[in-house]
Coordinates of C-alpha atoms in Angstrom, one line a residue:
X1 CA 9.9 -19.9 2.1
X2 CA 7.3 -18.8 -0.4
X3 CA 3.6 -19.8 -0.1
X4 CA 0.5 -19.0 -2.2
X5 CA -2.1 -17.0 -0.2
X6 CA -5.8 -16.8 -1.1
X7 CA -7.8 -13.7 0.0
X8 CA -11.2 -13.8 1.7
X9 CA -14.1 -11.8 0.4
X10 CA -16.3 -9.8 2.8
X11 CA -19.9 -9.3 1.5
X12 CA -20.7 -6.0 3.3
X13 CA -23.8 -4.3 2.0
X14 CA -22.0 -1.1 1.0
X15 CA -19.7 -2.9 -1.4
X16 CA -19.8 -3.1 -5.2
X17 CA -20.6 -6.3 -7.1
X18 CA -18.1 -6.1 -10.0
X19 CA -14.6 -4.8 -9.1
X20 CA -13.3 -7.5 -6.9
X21 CA -14.8 -10.4 -8.9
X22 CA -13.3 -8.9 -12.1
X23 CA -9.9 -8.5 -10.4
X24 CA -10.1 -12.3 -9.5
X25 CA -11.5 -13.2 -13.0
X26 CA -14.8 -14.5 -11.5
X27 CA -18.4 -13.9 -12.4
X28 CA -20.1 -11.4 -10.0
X29 CA -22.4 -13.1 -7.5
X30 CA -25.7 -12.1 -5.8
X31 CA -23.9 -10.7 -2.8
X32 CA -21.7 -7.6 -2.8
X33 CA -17.9 -8.1 -2.8
X34 CA -16.9 -5.2 -0.6
X35 CA -13.5 -6.2 0.7
X36 CA -10.8 -8.7 -0.1
X37 CA -8.7 -9.6 3.0
X38 CA -5.2 -10.8 3.1
X39 CA -4.1 -11.6 6.7
X40 CA -4.7 -13.9 9.7
X41 CA -7.4 -11.9 11.4
X42 CA -9.7 -14.6 12.9
X43 CA -12.9 -12.9 11.6
X44 CA -11.9 -13.8 8.0
X45 CA -8.4 -15.3 7.7
X46 CA -6.8 -15.9 4.3
X47 CA -6.1 -19.4 3.2
X48 CA -2.5 -20.5 2.7
X49 CA -1.2 -23.4 0.6
X50 CA 1.6 -24.9 2.7
X51 CA 3.0 -28.4 3.2
X52 CA 0.5 -30.0 0.9
X53 CA -2.4 -28.5 2.8
X54 CA -4.9 -25.6 2.5
X55 CA -5.2 -24.0 5.9
X56 CA -6.6 -20.8 7.4
X57 CA -3.6 -18.5 7.8
X58 CA -4.1 -18.0 11.6
X59 CA -4.1 -21.8 12.0
X60 CA -0.9 -22.2 10.0
X61 CA 0.8 -19.4 12.0
X62 CA -0.3 -20.9 15.3
X63 CA 1.2 -24.2 14.2
X64 CA 4.4 -22.7 12.8
X65 CA 5.1 -19.4 14.7
X66 CA 8.9 -19.6 14.4
X67 CA 8.7 -20.2 10.6
X68 CA 5.9 -17.8 9.9
X69 CA 7.1 -14.8 12.0
X70 CA 10.5 -13.3 13.1
X71 CA 11.5 -13.6 16.7
X72 CA 11.3 -9.8 17.0
X73 CA 7.8 -9.7 15.7
X74 CA 6.7 -12.5 18.0
X75 CA 8.2 -10.7 21.0
X76 CA 6.4 -7.5 20.1
X77 CA 3.1 -8.6 18.6
X78 CA 2.7 -12.2 19.7
X79 CA 2.1 -15.2 17.4
X80 CA 0.0 -13.3 14.9
X81 CA 0.6 -11.2 11.9
X82 CA 0.5 -7.6 13.1
X83 CA -1.1 -6.2 9.9
X84 CA -4.1 -6.8 7.7
X85 CA -4.1 -6.0 3.9
X86 CA -7.3 -5.3 2.0
X87 CA -8.8 -4.2 -1.3
X88 CA -12.0 -2.2 -1.0
X89 CA -14.7 -1.5 -3.5
X90 CA -16.9 1.3 -2.0
X91 CA -20.3 1.6 -3.8
X92 CA -22.2 3.2 -0.9
X93 CA -20.7 5.5 1.8
X94 CA -19.4 3.6 4.8
X95 CA -20.3 4.6 8.3
X96 CA -18.8 7.6 10.0
X97 CA -16.3 5.9 12.2
X98 CA -13.1 6.0 14.2
X99 CA -10.8 3.5 15.9
X100 CA -9.3 3.5 19.4
X101 CA -5.6 3.9 20.3
X102 CA -3.8 0.9 21.8
X103 CA -4.5 1.8 25.4
X104 CA -8.2 2.5 24.7
X105 CA -8.5 -0.8 22.8
X106 CA -6.9 -2.8 25.6
X107 CA -9.1 -1.2 28.3
X108 CA -12.3 -1.6 26.2
X109 CA -11.6 -5.2 25.3
X110 CA -10.9 -6.1 28.9
X111 CA -14.1 -4.3 30.0
X112 CA -16.3 -6.1 27.5
X113 CA -14.7 -9.5 28.2
X114 CA -15.4 -9.0 31.9
X115 CA -19.0 -8.0 31.1
X116 CA -19.4 -11.3 29.2
X117 CA -20.2 -9.7 25.9
X118 CA -19.5 -12.3 23.2
X119 CA -16.8 -11.2 20.7
X120 CA -19.3 -11.6 17.7
X121 CA -22.1 -9.7 19.5
X122 CA -23.6 -6.9 17.4
X123 CA -23.2 -4.6 20.4
X124 CA -19.5 -5.3 20.9
X125 CA -17.3 -2.2 20.4
X126 CA -13.9 -4.0 21.1
X127 CA -13.8 -7.5 19.6
X128 CA -10.0 -7.4 20.0
X129 CA -7.4 -5.6 22.1
X130 CA -5.5 -3.8 19.3
X131 CA -5.4 -0.3 17.8
X132 CA -6.3 0.2 14.1
X133 CA -4.2 2.9 12.4
X134 CA -4.8 2.7 8.6
X135 CA -3.1 3.7 5.4
X136 CA -4.8 3.7 2.1
X137 CA -3.9 4.1 -1.6
X138 CA -6.5 5.2 -4.1
X139 CA -6.9 2.9 -7.1
X140 CA -8.7 5.6 -9.1
X141 CA -10.8 8.6 -8.1
X142 CA -11.6 8.1 -4.5
X143 CA -13.6 10.2 -2.1
X144 CA -13.5 10.2 1.7
X145 CA -14.2 12.1 4.9
X146 CA -11.0 12.7 6.9
X147 CA -11.1 14.4 10.3
X148 CA -12.7 17.7 11.3
X149 CA -12.1 20.5 8.8
X150 CA -10.3 23.7 9.8
X151 CA -12.7 26.0 11.6
X152 CA -12.6 28.6 8.8
X153 CA -13.8 25.9 6.3
X154 CA -16.6 24.8 8.7
X155 CA -17.8 28.4 9.2
X156 CA -17.7 29.1 5.5
X157 CA -19.9 26.1 4.8
X158 CA -22.3 27.0 7.6
X159 CA -22.5 30.8 6.8
X160 CA -23.8 30.0 3.3
X161 CA -26.6 27.8 4.7
X162 CA -28.8 29.7 7.1
X163 CA -30.5 26.7 8.6
X164 CA -27.1 25.6 10.0
X165 CA -26.5 28.9 11.8
X166 CA -27.2 27.2 15.2
X167 CA -24.2 24.9 14.6
X168 CA -21.9 27.9 14.2
X169 CA -23.3 29.3 17.5
X170 CA -22.7 26.0 19.2
X171 CA -19.1 25.9 18.0
X172 CA -18.4 29.5 18.9
X173 CA -19.9 29.1 22.4
X174 CA -18.7 25.6 23.4
X175 CA -15.9 24.6 21.1
X176 CA -15.8 21.9 18.4
X177 CA -15.9 18.8 20.7
X178 CA -18.8 19.9 22.8
X179 CA -20.7 21.2 19.7
X180 CA -20.2 17.8 18.0
X181 CA -21.4 16.1 21.2
X182 CA -24.6 18.2 21.1
X183 CA -25.1 17.6 17.4
X184 CA -24.7 13.8 17.8
X185 CA -27.2 13.8 20.7
X186 CA -29.7 16.2 19.0
X187 CA -33.4 15.3 18.8
X188 CA -34.9 14.3 15.5
X189 CA -36.8 17.6 15.5
X190 CA -33.5 19.6 15.8
X191 CA -31.9 17.5 13.1
X192 CA -34.8 18.1 10.8
X193 CA -34.8 21.8 11.4
X194 CA -31.1 22.0 10.4
X195 CA -31.2 19.6 7.5
X196 CA -34.6 19.9 5.9
X197 CA -34.0 23.3 4.3
X198 CA -30.9 21.8 2.7
X199 CA -32.9 19.0 1.1
X200 CA -35.0 21.6 -0.7
X201 CA -31.9 23.2 -2.3
X202 CA -31.2 21.9 -5.9
X203 CA -28.9 18.8 -5.6
X204 CA -25.5 19.4 -7.3
X205 CA -25.2 17.1 -10.2
X206 CA -21.4 16.8 -10.4
X207 CA -19.4 15.0 -7.8
X208 CA -17.2 17.5 -5.9
X209 CA -16.2 18.6 -2.4
X210 CA -19.5 20.5 -2.1
X211 CA -21.2 19.1 1.1
X212 CA -24.6 19.5 -0.5
X213 CA -23.7 16.9 -3.2
X214 CA -22.8 14.3 -0.5
X215 CA -25.8 15.1 1.6
X216 CA -28.2 14.4 -1.3
X217 CA -26.1 11.5 -2.6
X218 CA -26.0 9.7 0.8
X219 CA -29.6 10.3 1.6
X220 CA -30.7 8.9 -1.8
X221 CA -28.2 6.0 -1.9
X222 CA -28.7 4.9 1.6
X223 CA -32.5 5.4 1.6
X224 CA -32.5 7.8 4.5
X225 CA -35.8 9.3 5.4
X226 CA -35.4 13.1 5.3
X227 CA -38.2 13.3 7.9
X228 CA -35.9 11.5 10.3
X229 CA -32.4 12.4 9.1
X230 CA -29.3 10.7 10.3
X231 CA -27.0 12.9 12.4
X232 CA -24.1 11.6 10.4
X233 CA -25.3 13.7 7.5
X234 CA -24.0 16.8 9.2
X235 CA -20.5 15.3 9.0
X236 CA -20.4 16.5 5.4
X237 CA -20.4 20.1 6.8
X238 CA -18.0 19.5 9.6
X239 CA -15.3 17.1 8.2
X240 CA -12.8 17.4 5.4
X241 CA -14.1 16.1 2.1
X242 CA -11.1 14.6 0.3
X243 CA -10.7 13.7 -3.4
X244 CA -7.8 11.4 -4.1
X245 CA -6.3 10.4 -7.4
X246 CA -4.9 7.0 -8.4
X247 CA -1.7 6.3 -6.5
X248 CA -2.2 8.9 -3.9
X249 CA -2.1 7.8 -0.3
X250 CA -3.2 8.9 3.2
X251 CA -2.7 7.8 6.8
X252 CA -5.6 7.7 9.2
X253 CA -4.5 7.7 12.9
X254 CA -6.3 6.4 15.9
X255 CA -9.3 8.5 17.1
X256 CA -9.6 10.4 13.8
X257 CA -13.2 10.3 12.5
X258 CA -13.4 9.3 8.9
X259 CA -15.6 7.6 6.3
X260 CA -15.0 6.2 2.8
X261 CA -17.6 7.6 0.3
X262 CA -16.9 6.2 -3.2
X263 CA -14.2 4.3 -5.2
X264 CA -11.7 1.5 -4.9
X265 CA -8.6 1.5 -2.7
X266 CA -5.7 -0.5 -1.2
X267 CA -5.9 -0.5 2.6
X268 CA -3.3 -1.6 5.1
X269 CA -3.9 -1.5 8.9
X270 CA -2.9 -2.9 12.2
X271 CA -4.7 -6.2 12.6
X272 CA -7.8 -5.1 14.4
X273 CA -11.5 -4.8 13.7
X274 CA -12.4 -2.3 16.5
X275 CA -14.8 0.2 15.1
X276 CA -16.9 2.9 16.8
X277 CA -19.5 4.4 14.5
X278 CA -21.1 7.8 14.5
X279 CA -23.8 7.5 11.8
X280 CA -24.8 6.5 8.2
X281 CA -25.1 2.9 9.2
X282 CA -27.7 0.4 10.4
X283 CA -25.0 -1.2 12.6
X284 CA -24.5 -0.7 16.3
X285 CA -23.8 2.9 17.4
X286 CA -22.4 3.7 20.8
X287 CA -22.5 7.5 20.8
X288 CA -21.3 7.8 24.4
X289 CA -18.2 5.7 23.8
X290 CA -17.4 7.3 20.5
X291 CA -17.6 10.8 22.0
X292 CA -15.3 9.7 24.8
X293 CA -12.5 8.9 22.5
X294 CA -13.0 11.0 19.4
X295 CA -10.3 13.5 18.5
X296 CA -12.1 16.7 17.4
X297 CA -9.1 18.8 16.6
X298 CA -9.2 20.2 13.1
X299 CA -6.8 18.6 10.6
X300 CA -5.4 19.5 7.2
X301 CA -5.3 16.2 5.2
X302 CA -1.8 15.2 4.3
X303 CA -1.9 13.5 0.9
X304 CA 1.0 11.2 0.2
X305 CA 2.3 11.6 -3.4
X306 CA 2.1 8.8 -5.9
X307 CA 5.3 7.5 -7.6
X308 CA 6.3 9.3 -10.7
X309 CA 5.1 7.7 -13.9
X310 CA 8.7 6.7 -14.9
X311 CA 9.5 5.2 -11.5
X312 CA 9.9 1.5 -11.3
X313 CA 11.6 1.2 -7.9
X314 CA 9.6 0.4 -4.7
X315 CA 7.6 3.4 -3.5
X316 CA 6.9 3.7 0.2
X317 CA 3.9 5.3 1.8
X318 CA 5.2 6.2 5.3
X319 CA 3.1 5.8 8.4
X320 CA 4.2 6.6 12.0
X321 CA 3.5 3.1 13.3
X322 CA 5.5 -0.1 13.7
X323 CA 2.6 -2.6 12.9
X324 CA 3.1 -2.3 9.2
X325 CA 4.9 -0.9 6.2
X326 CA 3.3 -0.2 2.9
X327 CA 5.1 -0.1 -0.4
X328 CA 4.1 -0.5 -4.1
X329 CA 6.0 -1.0 -7.3
X330 CA 5.1 -0.9 -10.9
X331 CA 7.2 -3.2 -13.1
X332 CA 6.9 -3.0 -16.9
X333 CA 6.8 -6.1 -19.0
X334 CA 10.1 -7.9 -18.8
X335 CA 11.5 -6.1 -15.8
X336 CA 12.7 -7.9 -12.7
X337 CA 13.4 -6.8 -9.1
X338 CA 15.2 -8.5 -6.2
X339 CA 13.4 -8.2 -2.9
X340 CA 14.2 -9.3 0.7
X341 CA 12.6 -8.4 4.0
X342 CA 13.6 -9.5 7.5
X343 CA 9.9 -9.7 8.5
X344 CA 7.0 -11.7 7.2
X345 CA 5.7 -10.1 4.0
X346 CA 2.5 -10.3 1.8
X347 CA 3.0 -9.7 -1.9
X348 CA -0.2 -8.8 -3.7
X349 CA -0.2 -8.4 -7.5
X350 CA -3.0 -6.3 -9.0
X351 CA -2.2 -6.3 -12.7
X352 CA -0.5 -8.5 -15.3
X353 CA 1.3 -11.7 -14.5
X354 CA 4.1 -11.8 -11.9
X355 CA 6.6 -14.6 -11.4
X356 CA 7.9 -14.7 -7.8
X357 CA 10.9 -17.0 -7.3
X358 CA 12.6 -18.0 -4.1
X359 CA 15.4 -20.5 -4.8
X360 CA 14.0 -23.4 -6.7
X361 CA 10.4 -22.6 -5.8
X362 CA 8.3 -20.1 -7.8
X363 CA 4.7 -18.9 -8.1
X364 CA 2.9 -17.0 -10.8
X365 CA 0.5 -14.3 -9.4
X366 CA -2.2 -12.8 -11.6
X367 CA -4.4 -9.9 -10.6
X368 CA -5.8 -10.3 -7.1
X369 CA -3.4 -13.1 -6.2
X370 CA -0.9 -13.0 -3.3
X371 CA 2.0 -14.8 -1.8
X372 CA 3.2 -15.1 1.8
X373 CA 7.0 -14.7 2.3
X374 CA 8.5 -16.0 5.6
X375 CA 11.0 -13.7 7.3
X376 CA 14.3 -13.2 5.5
X377 CA 13.2 -14.9 2.3
X378 CA 15.0 -13.4 -0.7
X379 CA 12.8 -13.4 -3.9
X380 CA 13.1 -12.2 -7.5
X381 CA 10.0 -10.6 -9.1
X382 CA 9.7 -11.0 -12.9
X383 CA 6.9 -9.0 -14.6
X384 CA 4.9 -10.1 -17.6
X385 CA 2.4 -7.8 -19.2
X386 CA 3.2 -5.0 -16.7
X387 CA 2.5 -5.5 -13.0
X388 CA 1.3 -3.4 -10.1
X389 CA 2.5 -4.9 -6.8
X390 CA 1.6 -4.2 -3.2
X391 CA 4.2 -5.1 -0.6
X392 CA 2.9 -5.3 3.0
X393 CA 5.2 -6.0 6.0
X394 CA 6.0 -4.7 9.4
X395 CA 9.0 -2.9 11.0

């Protein structure tokens, strides 16, 4: 079966005001439109048009688990959609953050449940018991932090900035994890001694992988007082700064520290909202818990190539998880494509007009509009005006 699915907007303060409303052909509102969610996560479930009713997707799945999900999916993940699809518009840098692995999430969730911390409490680290691996695809120029940089990159950045010499000494003496622990727990005076000299350097004007650009940009954009600098600002000197082009993808595994800095993207993840933050945020920060699970091993970012410009077949962005699969396809005007998946699938169209047909039932999807396909539903996709389609499912 084929059902129309309406995304839910999240008005986080770091979001832009224009991109998502324009995608949905709406006037911008007073609040930011940071994220557009497609899924059944109870924090902001999508709305499904089914059986003559408009229902939250989590309610509909609970009422119709055998129709909504495959038997295999229900056995492995329960009566819930195992993935969450989003569109993000990043106007201001997000918090430095990471997500737990499955065992850590289950243990943390049980611990906080036993402690009586309500699931919507600001101090809650684990509102659910799931891990949160993530894949993303850039929709244009996109900037992010992604894991600790190789040590030679970190030393090269530090060596050209004398005030950061104590950080090199910490890393050499204690290793990257212990040094990062000491940095995150440093006094305001120590942070000021390391960072204040950098604030006096001329701010680079052009966006680049230069950490000084992002130091000045984040401090200005997030109204950070240089007299009391945020320890997260030092992440620009310790983490990989990655510039992605439209269509490029990247996978972010559990325990990997990261942060989105600027741009718009497609994001697909396991259905979780467990976040541990390390700075650049007014939200709850639990440094002790973050340092307990962070993976401080240096990484070389593995960028997933975009489809070729002439490619009109589905293009997969592989991820080493079973919770989701992420595929996109560009169909020029007049082209059609048959599609079938044994698992529940969300189709999201981002451009043009897409006709989705299942038997005698069909829907037209314009930009920002989505459909929910129950397991095993064969459909035909017919493009009008050229379409860019996101296909989210699970293994």
